[in-house]
């Protein structure tokens, strides 16, 4: 008899309409079925609360689309969204999809130079940003020739904040969109048309532009239905930052494909005790958090807490310790079901409710995904370490990225024959469970953040005390791994704890603060190849005791 998991895989078929627009074909459909169907339950640290139905999301997105059109944003233009968890993030994302613009989300932690790079690389014509970023953006706007319009969003939904005066050249998001028409003719976008642009860090150079098409959104049916296990009466909470692709997975496409409502806590920072209290305050049924979140949760007095309606929880971003899964299960009765995927994909592998989880495992391939561990010739391996790969023949699955825009060589390097290479290494056991080994390159995964060594090394080299630097991952009990910098000092500078702190603070000012090296070691020289390339692999192995 076939298992329920095998039945899912055997019966699953990707839906590939020639034309697809998530705003029209998903959000508007739920709105038409029931105008009162809840889409978002929102609150902030000040105690403000709000709800939005699918009908209200649809209406607000039409107003924002009309606003963008009125200031010259056209189909195919790139709009950068630099927002936190304001309701505007959901409204503007939907508006961009509705009008056929390319939406490019980014974290509010980006520095001015990060923002300048992204605007120029993506040829962004418009930026919609948290008011706190206005000054940062104005500092580099003159260096961005394609940037034509700037829209500021209040950090709160309080009217007095929305009406506060702005610097010249900025539009009030709240006022300007509220004055726009609620009628908008949705763009009849092709499924293969560009829809999203995510910036993802690599081992060399600045972040790559990962382009997804409109069918990417529909590809998240596997994320929402089979991993998050969502249904129309669920209230799903995902703690990912809106600047990361994980928000597309669990704070947008996955839940709304299933008609589930999204719970949003717009907080200034993460407080584990405050977050855990949400489960008793609101009817949250499903939860998604990075392993770092769960590691902080299990340090709280879980046994004394009320988890209310919570019935299902998942983790993603990096491997989750089996010990943490056990402690959480003892307190809640629920297993944290790990999942695996990338900025470049929808969910590829996971511990779905349809399978018995193995603690510490990535789970099994999702329906519609032929996932394997392969060798250098593309042969499938069992019980041996190899490259995690997705079969793209005889048919490419939905959700895989289109390209790294403007970088055909880097795009081509992701493919080996009929396989897409994820860049990760794993072992698959006899029962088909995948076990993560690590990255095949030097990218650092810390607390769910993907950090390229080049960006940190470049920031360090701008400091006069640094002659050379090499950045690698280093083990950390809370974050899984952290950024460590090996630094060769310039003449006239001496190693000290004061200099360590100075370098760390300097990196925070040059690039996004989450990239700074939490560990710094001063060395006389860096290991190099005969041709002079830094051997990061040697330093990484040293850190991990290999």
Coordinates of C-alpha atoms in Angstrom, one line a residue:
X1 CA 0.0 0.0 0.0
X2 CA 1.4 3.4 -0.9
X3 CA 2.0 5.9 1.9
X4 CA 0.0 9.1 2.1
X5 CA 3.3 10.9 1.2
X6 CA 3.8 8.8 -1.9
X7 CA 0.1 9.3 -2.9
X8 CA 0.7 13.1 -2.7
X9 CA 3.8 12.9 -4.9
X10 CA 2.1 10.6 -7.4
X11 CA -1.0 12.7 -7.8
X12 CA 0.6 16.2 -7.7
X13 CA 0.6 18.2 -11.0
X14 CA 1.9 21.7 -11.4
X15 CA -0.7 24.2 -12.8
X16 CA 1.0 26.2 -15.6
X17 CA -1.4 28.8 -16.9
X18 CA 0.0 31.0 -19.7
X19 CA -1.3 34.1 -18.0
X20 CA -1.2 34.5 -14.2
X21 CA -1.4 37.4 -11.8
X22 CA -1.5 36.7 -8.1
X23 CA -3.5 39.8 -7.2
X24 CA -6.3 38.9 -9.7
X25 CA -6.2 35.1 -9.6
X26 CA -5.7 34.6 -5.9
X27 CA -6.5 37.7 -3.8
X28 CA -9.4 39.0 -5.8
X29 CA -10.8 35.4 -6.0
X30 CA -10.8 35.1 -2.2
X31 CA -12.3 38.6 -1.9
X32 CA -15.1 37.7 -4.3
X33 CA -16.0 34.4 -2.4
X34 CA -16.4 36.2 0.9
X35 CA -15.8 40.0 1.3
X36 CA -15.4 39.4 5.1
X37 CA -12.7 36.8 4.8
X38 CA -9.8 37.8 7.1
X39 CA -6.4 38.3 5.4
X40 CA -4.3 40.1 8.0
X41 CA -4.4 40.4 11.8
X42 CA -1.9 43.2 12.7
X43 CA -0.6 44.9 15.8
X44 CA 2.4 46.9 16.8
X45 CA 4.4 47.5 20.0
X46 CA 2.3 50.6 20.9
X47 CA -0.9 48.5 21.2
X48 CA -2.4 49.6 17.8
X49 CA -4.3 46.8 16.2
X50 CA -5.8 46.5 12.7
X51 CA -7.4 43.9 10.5
X52 CA -7.7 43.6 6.7
X53 CA -10.0 41.3 4.7
X54 CA -9.0 40.1 1.3
X55 CA -11.4 42.6 -0.2
X56 CA -9.7 45.4 1.7
X57 CA -6.2 44.2 0.5
X58 CA -7.6 44.1 -3.0
X59 CA -9.0 47.6 -2.8
X60 CA -5.9 49.2 -1.1
X61 CA -3.7 47.5 -3.7
X62 CA -5.7 49.1 -6.5
X63 CA -5.3 52.5 -4.9
X64 CA -1.5 52.0 -4.5
X65 CA -1.3 50.8 -8.1
X66 CA -3.1 54.0 -9.3
X67 CA -0.8 56.1 -7.2
X68 CA 2.3 54.4 -8.7
X69 CA 0.8 54.8 -12.2
X70 CA 0.1 58.5 -11.6
X71 CA 3.8 59.2 -10.8
X72 CA 5.1 57.3 -13.9
X73 CA 5.7 53.8 -12.7
X74 CA 5.0 51.5 -15.6
X75 CA 4.7 47.8 -16.2
X76 CA 8.1 46.2 -16.0
X77 CA 9.6 49.0 -13.9
X78 CA 11.3 48.0 -10.7
X79 CA 9.9 49.3 -7.4
X80 CA 12.1 48.8 -4.3
X81 CA 10.2 48.1 -1.0
X82 CA 12.3 49.0 2.0
X83 CA 9.7 48.5 4.7
X84 CA 9.3 46.7 8.0
X85 CA 6.0 44.9 8.9
X86 CA 3.8 47.9 8.1
X87 CA 0.5 47.0 6.4
X88 CA 1.9 49.0 3.5
X89 CA 4.3 46.1 2.7
X90 CA 1.4 43.8 1.8
X91 CA -0.5 46.5 0.0
X92 CA 2.4 47.7 -2.1
X93 CA 3.6 44.1 -2.9
X94 CA 0.1 43.3 -4.1
X95 CA -0.1 46.6 -6.1
X96 CA 3.2 45.9 -7.8
X97 CA 2.1 42.5 -8.9
X98 CA -1.3 43.8 -10.0
X99 CA 0.2 46.4 -12.3
X100 CA 3.0 44.2 -13.6
X101 CA 5.8 46.1 -12.0
X102 CA 8.8 44.2 -10.6
X103 CA 8.8 44.2 -6.8
X104 CA 12.2 44.2 -5.1
X105 CA 11.9 43.9 -1.3
X106 CA 14.8 44.8 1.0
X107 CA 15.4 45.0 4.7
X108 CA 15.3 48.3 6.5
X109 CA 18.8 47.5 7.9
X110 CA 20.4 48.4 4.5
X111 CA 23.0 51.1 4.6
X112 CA 23.0 54.0 2.2
X113 CA 25.6 52.4 0.0
X114 CA 23.6 49.1 0.0
X115 CA 20.5 51.0 -1.1
X116 CA 22.5 52.9 -3.8
X117 CA 23.8 49.6 -5.2
X118 CA 20.4 48.0 -5.3
X119 CA 18.7 50.9 -7.0
X120 CA 21.4 51.2 -9.7
X121 CA 21.7 47.4 -10.2
X122 CA 17.9 47.0 -10.6
X123 CA 17.5 50.3 -12.4
X124 CA 14.8 51.1 -9.9
X125 CA 12.4 53.9 -10.8
X126 CA 10.6 54.2 -7.5
X127 CA 11.4 53.4 -3.8
X128 CA 8.7 52.9 -1.1
X129 CA 10.5 53.2 2.2
X130 CA 10.0 53.5 5.9
X131 CA 10.3 57.1 7.0
X132 CA 13.4 56.3 9.0
X133 CA 15.2 55.6 5.7
X134 CA 14.4 58.9 4.0
X135 CA 17.6 60.7 5.0
X136 CA 19.7 57.6 4.1
X137 CA 18.1 57.5 0.6
X138 CA 18.4 61.2 0.1
X139 CA 22.1 61.0 0.8
X140 CA 22.6 58.7 -2.3
X141 CA 19.6 59.7 -4.6
X142 CA 21.8 62.0 -6.8
X143 CA 23.9 58.9 -7.6
X144 CA 20.9 57.0 -8.9
X145 CA 19.9 58.2 -12.3
X146 CA 16.9 55.9 -12.8
X147 CA 15.2 56.8 -9.5
X148 CA 12.3 59.1 -10.3
X149 CA 10.0 58.9 -7.3
X150 CA 10.2 58.4 -3.5
X151 CA 7.3 57.4 -1.3
X152 CA 7.6 57.5 2.5
X153 CA 5.6 55.2 4.8
X154 CA 4.9 56.0 8.5
X155 CA 6.2 53.4 11.0
X156 CA 2.8 53.3 12.6
X157 CA -0.8 53.4 11.4
X158 CA -1.5 56.3 13.6
X159 CA -2.9 59.3 11.6
X160 CA -0.6 61.9 13.2
X161 CA 2.5 60.0 12.1
X162 CA 1.1 59.5 8.6
X163 CA 0.5 63.3 8.3
X164 CA 3.9 64.4 9.7
X165 CA 5.8 66.7 7.2
X166 CA 8.4 65.1 4.8
X167 CA 11.5 66.4 3.1
X168 CA 11.2 67.8 -0.4
X169 CA 10.8 65.2 -3.1
X170 CA 8.9 62.6 -0.9
X171 CA 5.2 61.6 -1.2
X172 CA 3.1 60.7 1.8
X173 CA 2.1 57.0 1.1
X174 CA -1.0 57.2 3.3
X175 CA -2.4 60.4 2.0
X176 CA -1.5 59.9 -1.6
X177 CA -2.8 56.4 -1.8
X178 CA -6.0 57.1 0.1
X179 CA -6.9 59.8 -2.5
X180 CA -6.4 57.4 -5.4
X181 CA -9.2 55.5 -7.2
X182 CA -10.2 52.0 -6.0
X183 CA -10.7 50.8 -9.6
X184 CA -7.7 49.5 -11.4
X185 CA -7.5 47.2 -14.5
X186 CA -5.2 44.4 -13.5
X187 CA -2.3 43.7 -15.9
X188 CA -2.8 40.4 -17.7
X189 CA 0.7 39.3 -16.9
X190 CA 2.3 36.3 -18.6
X191 CA 3.3 33.5 -16.2
X192 CA 6.9 33.9 -17.4
X193 CA 6.9 37.7 -17.0
X194 CA 9.3 39.2 -14.4
X195 CA 7.6 39.8 -11.0
X196 CA 10.1 39.8 -8.2
X197 CA 13.8 40.8 -7.8
X198 CA 15.5 39.5 -4.7
X199 CA 19.1 40.4 -3.9
X200 CA 21.1 37.4 -2.6
X201 CA 24.6 37.3 -1.4
X202 CA 27.3 35.1 -3.0
X203 CA 30.9 34.3 -2.4
X204 CA 32.3 36.9 -4.7
X205 CA 31.1 40.4 -5.7
X206 CA 28.1 42.2 -4.5
X207 CA 24.6 40.6 -4.1
X208 CA 23.1 39.0 -7.2
X209 CA 19.7 39.9 -8.5
X210 CA 17.5 36.8 -8.3
X211 CA 14.6 37.2 -10.7
X212 CA 11.3 35.3 -10.3
X213 CA 8.4 35.2 -12.7
X214 CA 4.6 35.6 -11.9
X215 CA 4.2 31.8 -11.7
X216 CA 6.6 31.8 -8.7
X217 CA 3.7 32.9 -6.5
X218 CA 1.5 30.0 -7.6
X219 CA 4.5 27.7 -7.0
X220 CA 4.2 28.3 -3.3
X221 CA 1.1 26.1 -3.1
X222 CA 3.5 23.4 -1.9
X223 CA 4.8 25.7 0.8
X224 CA 1.4 26.7 2.0
X225 CA -0.6 23.5 1.6
X226 CA 1.9 20.7 2.2
X227 CA 4.5 22.2 4.6
X228 CA 2.7 24.9 6.5
X229 CA -0.5 22.8 6.4
X230 CA -2.7 25.8 5.9
X231 CA -6.5 26.0 5.5
X232 CA -8.8 29.0 5.0
X233 CA -9.6 29.2 8.8
X234 CA -6.0 29.3 9.9
X235 CA -4.1 32.3 11.4
X236 CA -0.5 31.9 10.4
X237 CA 2.5 33.7 12.0
X238 CA 5.8 34.0 10.3
X239 CA 8.6 35.9 12.0
X240 CA 10.8 36.5 9.0
X241 CA 11.9 40.0 8.1
X242 CA 10.0 41.3 5.1
X243 CA 13.2 42.0 3.3
X244 CA 13.9 38.3 2.8
X245 CA 12.4 35.8 0.4
X246 CA 11.2 33.8 3.4
X247 CA 8.5 36.5 3.8
X248 CA 7.3 35.6 0.3
X249 CA 7.1 32.0 1.3
X250 CA 5.3 32.3 4.7
X251 CA 4.0 35.9 5.0
X252 CA 2.5 36.3 1.5
X253 CA 2.2 33.6 -1.2
X254 CA 2.0 30.4 0.8
X255 CA -0.8 31.5 3.3
X256 CA -2.9 33.5 0.8
X257 CA -2.9 30.7 -1.8
X258 CA -4.6 28.6 0.9
X259 CA -6.9 31.5 2.0
X260 CA -5.3 31.6 5.5
X261 CA -5.0 34.8 7.4
X262 CA -1.5 36.2 8.3
X263 CA -0.7 37.4 11.8
X264 CA 1.7 40.3 11.9
X265 CA 3.5 41.8 14.9
X266 CA 5.2 45.0 13.9
X267 CA 7.8 45.2 16.6
X268 CA 10.9 47.3 17.0
X269 CA 13.0 44.2 17.8
X270 CA 12.7 40.6 18.9
X271 CA 11.7 39.9 22.5
X272 CA 11.2 36.1 23.1
X273 CA 9.0 36.6 26.1
X274 CA 6.8 39.2 24.3
X275 CA 6.6 37.0 21.2
X276 CA 5.6 33.8 23.2
X277 CA 2.8 35.8 24.9
X278 CA 1.2 36.3 21.5
X279 CA 0.1 32.6 21.4
X280 CA -2.3 33.1 24.3
X281 CA -3.4 36.6 23.2
X282 CA -4.4 35.7 19.6
X283 CA -5.8 32.5 18.0
X284 CA -2.5 31.7 16.1
X285 CA -2.8 28.2 14.7
X286 CA 0.5 27.8 12.8
X287 CA 3.9 29.3 13.3
X288 CA 7.1 29.6 11.3
X289 CA 10.4 30.8 12.8
X290 CA 14.1 30.6 12.1
X291 CA 16.1 28.1 14.3
X292 CA 17.6 31.1 16.2
X293 CA 14.1 32.1 17.3
X294 CA 13.4 28.6 18.6
X295 CA 16.8 28.5 20.4
X296 CA 15.8 31.7 22.2
X297 CA 12.3 30.4 22.9
X298 CA 13.4 27.3 24.7
X299 CA 15.4 29.4 27.2
X300 CA 12.1 30.8 28.4
X301 CA 9.8 29.0 31.0
X302 CA 7.8 27.2 28.3
X303 CA 6.0 24.8 30.6
X304 CA 4.2 27.7 32.3
X305 CA 3.0 29.2 29.1
X306 CA -0.3 28.9 27.2
X307 CA 0.0 28.1 23.5
X308 CA -3.6 28.7 22.8
X309 CA -4.8 27.4 19.4
X310 CA -1.3 26.5 18.1
X311 CA -1.4 23.2 16.2
X312 CA 1.5 23.2 13.8
X313 CA 5.0 24.8 13.7
X314 CA 7.9 24.8 11.3
X315 CA 11.5 26.1 11.0
X316 CA 13.6 27.2 8.1
X317 CA 16.7 29.1 7.2
X318 CA 19.4 26.8 8.7
X319 CA 19.5 23.3 10.3
X320 CA 17.7 23.0 13.6
X321 CA 19.2 21.2 16.6
X322 CA 17.4 18.0 17.6
X323 CA 17.7 19.1 21.3
X324 CA 15.7 22.2 20.6
X325 CA 13.0 20.3 18.8
X326 CA 12.8 17.9 21.8
X327 CA 12.4 20.8 24.4
X328 CA 9.8 22.5 22.3
X329 CA 7.9 19.3 21.9
X330 CA 7.9 18.6 25.6
X331 CA 6.4 22.0 26.3
X332 CA 3.9 22.3 23.4
X333 CA 3.3 18.7 22.3
X334 CA 4.3 19.8 18.8
X335 CA 7.2 18.9 16.6
X336 CA 9.1 21.7 14.8
X337 CA 9.0 20.5 11.2
X338 CA 12.1 21.7 9.4
X339 CA 11.9 22.8 5.8
X340 CA 14.5 23.6 3.1
X341 CA 14.6 25.9 0.1
X342 CA 16.2 29.0 -1.1
X343 CA 15.8 32.6 -2.4
X344 CA 16.0 31.0 -5.8
X345 CA 13.1 28.5 -5.2
X346 CA 10.0 27.6 -3.4
X347 CA 10.2 24.9 -0.7
X348 CA 12.2 21.9 -2.0
X349 CA 12.3 19.5 1.0
X350 CA 10.5 19.4 4.3
X351 CA 9.1 17.4 7.2
X352 CA 5.5 17.6 6.1
X353 CA 2.6 16.3 8.2
X354 CA 2.4 13.5 5.7
X355 CA 5.7 12.0 6.9
X356 CA 7.1 10.9 10.2
X357 CA 9.9 13.5 11.0
X358 CA 13.4 12.5 11.8
X359 CA 14.8 15.1 14.3
X360 CA 17.6 17.0 12.6
X361 CA 16.6 15.9 9.1
X362 CA 15.5 18.3 6.3
X363 CA 12.7 15.8 5.6
X364 CA 11.7 14.5 2.2
X365 CA 11.3 16.1 -1.3
X366 CA 8.1 18.1 -1.7
X367 CA 5.4 17.1 -4.2
X368 CA 6.4 18.3 -7.7
X369 CA 10.1 18.4 -6.8
X370 CA 12.5 15.7 -7.9
X371 CA 15.3 16.4 -5.4
X372 CA 18.5 14.3 -5.2
X373 CA 22.0 14.3 -3.9
X374 CA 24.3 13.9 -6.8
X375 CA 28.0 13.5 -7.6
X376 CA 30.1 15.6 -10.0
X377 CA 28.8 13.6 -13.0
X378 CA 25.1 14.1 -12.1
X379 CA 24.6 10.5 -10.7
X380 CA 22.2 10.1 -7.8
X381 CA 23.8 9.1 -4.5
X382 CA 22.4 7.4 -1.4
X383 CA 24.4 7.3 1.9
X384 CA 27.1 9.5 0.5
X385 CA 27.7 13.2 0.7
X386 CA 27.1 15.1 -2.5
X387 CA 25.4 18.2 -4.0
X388 CA 21.7 18.9 -3.4
X389 CA 20.1 19.2 -6.8
X390 CA 16.7 19.7 -8.4
X391 CA 15.9 17.8 -11.6
X392 CA 14.8 20.3 -14.4
X393 CA 14.0 17.6 -17.0
X394 CA 11.8 16.3 -18.3
X395 CA 10.0 19.3 -16.9
X396 CA 11.2 22.3 -14.9
X397 CA 9.2 22.7 -11.6
X398 CA 7.5 25.9 -10.7
X399 CA 9.2 28.3 -8.4
X400 CA 12.8 28.1 -9.7
X401 CA 14.3 31.5 -10.4
X402 CA 14.6 32.7 -14.0
X403 CA 18.1 34.1 -13.8
X404 CA 20.6 36.3 -12.0
X405 CA 19.9 39.4 -14.0
X406 CA 22.9 40.6 -15.9
X407 CA 25.1 37.7 -14.8
X408 CA 24.7 34.8 -17.3
X409 CA 27.9 33.1 -16.2
X410 CA 26.7 32.9 -12.5
X411 CA 23.3 31.7 -13.7
X412 CA 24.9 29.0 -15.9
X413 CA 27.1 27.8 -12.9
X414 CA 23.9 26.8 -11.1
X415 CA 23.2 24.1 -13.6
X416 CA 24.8 20.7 -14.3
X417 CA 23.2 18.9 -17.2
X418 CA 19.5 18.3 -16.2
X419 CA 20.1 19.5 -12.7
X420 CA 19.8 22.8 -10.8
X421 CA 22.5 22.9 -8.1
X422 CA 21.4 24.6 -4.9
X423 CA 25.0 25.1 -3.7
X424 CA 24.4 23.0 -0.6
X425 CA 25.7 19.6 0.4
X426 CA 23.8 16.8 2.0
X427 CA 23.4 13.0 2.5
X428 CA 20.1 11.2 1.6
X429 CA 19.5 8.0 3.6
X430 CA 17.9 4.7 2.5
X431 CA 14.4 6.0 3.5
X432 CA 14.7 9.1 1.4
X433 CA 15.4 11.6 4.2
X434 CA 17.8 14.4 3.5
X435 CA 20.5 15.4 6.0
X436 CA 22.2 18.8 5.6
X437 CA 26.0 18.9 5.6
X438 CA 26.8 22.5 4.7
X439 CA 27.3 25.0 2.0
X440 CA 29.5 24.0 -0.9
X441 CA 30.8 27.6 -1.1
X442 CA 31.8 30.3 1.4
X443 CA 28.4 31.9 2.0
X444 CA 27.6 32.2 5.7
X445 CA 24.1 31.4 7.1
X446 CA 23.7 33.1 10.4
X447 CA 20.3 33.3 12.2
X448 CA 18.7 32.8 8.8
X449 CA 20.6 35.7 7.2
X450 CA 22.7 34.9 4.1
X451 CA 26.0 36.8 4.2
X452 CA 28.6 36.9 1.5
X453 CA 32.2 37.1 2.7
X454 CA 33.1 39.6 0.0
X455 CA 30.8 42.2 1.3
X456 CA 32.3 42.1 4.8
X457 CA 35.9 41.9 3.6
X458 CA 35.2 44.9 1.4
X459 CA 33.9 46.9 4.3
X460 CA 36.8 46.0 6.5
X461 CA 39.3 47.0 3.8
X462 CA 38.0 50.5 3.9
X463 CA 39.3 50.9 7.4
X464 CA 42.9 52.3 7.5
X465 CA 44.0 49.6 10.1
X466 CA 43.2 46.7 7.7
X467 CA 45.7 45.5 5.2
X468 CA 44.0 42.2 4.3
X469 CA 41.0 40.3 5.6
X470 CA 39.3 36.9 5.1
X471 CA 35.8 36.2 6.3
X472 CA 34.4 32.7 7.1
X473 CA 31.7 31.1 9.2
X474 CA 32.4 30.2 12.8
X475 CA 30.2 27.9 15.0
X476 CA 27.9 29.6 17.5
X477 CA 25.4 27.9 19.9
X478 CA 22.6 30.4 19.4
X479 CA 23.0 31.5 15.8
X480 CA 24.3 28.3 14.3
X481 CA 27.2 30.1 12.8
X482 CA 28.4 33.7 12.8
X483 CA 30.7 35.9 10.8
X484 CA 34.4 35.7 11.7
X485 CA 37.1 37.9 10.2
X486 CA 40.8 37.1 10.1
X487 CA 42.5 40.5 9.8
X488 CA 46.1 41.3 8.7
X489 CA 46.9 44.8 10.1
X490 CA 48.4 47.6 8.2
X491 CA 51.7 49.0 9.3
X492 CA 51.5 51.2 12.4
X493 CA 48.5 49.5 13.9
X494 CA 48.4 47.1 16.8
X495 CA 45.9 44.4 17.8
X496 CA 43.7 45.2 20.7
X497 CA 40.1 44.7 22.0
X498 CA 39.5 48.4 21.3
X499 CA 40.4 47.9 17.7
X500 CA 38.1 44.8 17.5
X501 CA 35.2 46.9 18.6
X502 CA 36.2 49.8 16.3
X503 CA 36.3 47.4 13.3
X504 CA 32.9 45.9 14.2
X505 CA 31.3 49.3 14.6
X506 CA 32.9 50.4 11.3
X507 CA 31.4 47.5 9.3
X508 CA 28.0 48.3 10.8
X509 CA 28.2 51.8 9.3
X510 CA 29.4 50.7 5.9
X511 CA 27.0 47.9 5.3
X512 CA 23.9 46.4 6.9
X513 CA 24.6 45.8 10.6
X514 CA 23.7 42.1 10.5
X515 CA 26.8 41.4 8.4
X516 CA 29.3 42.6 11.0
X517 CA 32.0 40.1 12.2
X518 CA 31.0 38.9 15.7
X519 CA 34.5 37.4 16.0
X520 CA 37.7 39.0 14.9
X521 CA 41.2 37.4 15.0
X522 CA 44.3 39.3 14.0
X523 CA 46.9 37.2 12.1
X524 CA 50.3 37.7 10.5
X525 CA 49.2 36.3 7.1
X526 CA 46.3 34.6 5.4
X527 CA 46.6 31.2 3.7
X528 CA 46.7 31.5 -0.1
X529 CA 47.0 29.4 -3.2
X530 CA 50.0 29.6 -5.5
X531 CA 48.1 32.1 -7.6
X532 CA 47.5 34.3 -4.6
X533 CA 43.8 33.5 -3.9
X534 CA 42.8 33.4 -0.2
X535 CA 42.0 29.9 1.0
X536 CA 38.9 30.5 3.0
X537 CA 38.2 26.8 3.1
X538 CA 41.3 26.3 5.2
X539 CA 40.2 29.0 7.7
X540 CA 36.7 27.6 7.8
X541 CA 37.9 24.1 8.5
X542 CA 40.1 25.4 11.2
X543 CA 37.1 27.1 12.8
X544 CA 34.9 24.0 12.7
X545 CA 37.6 21.7 13.9
X546 CA 37.8 19.7 10.6

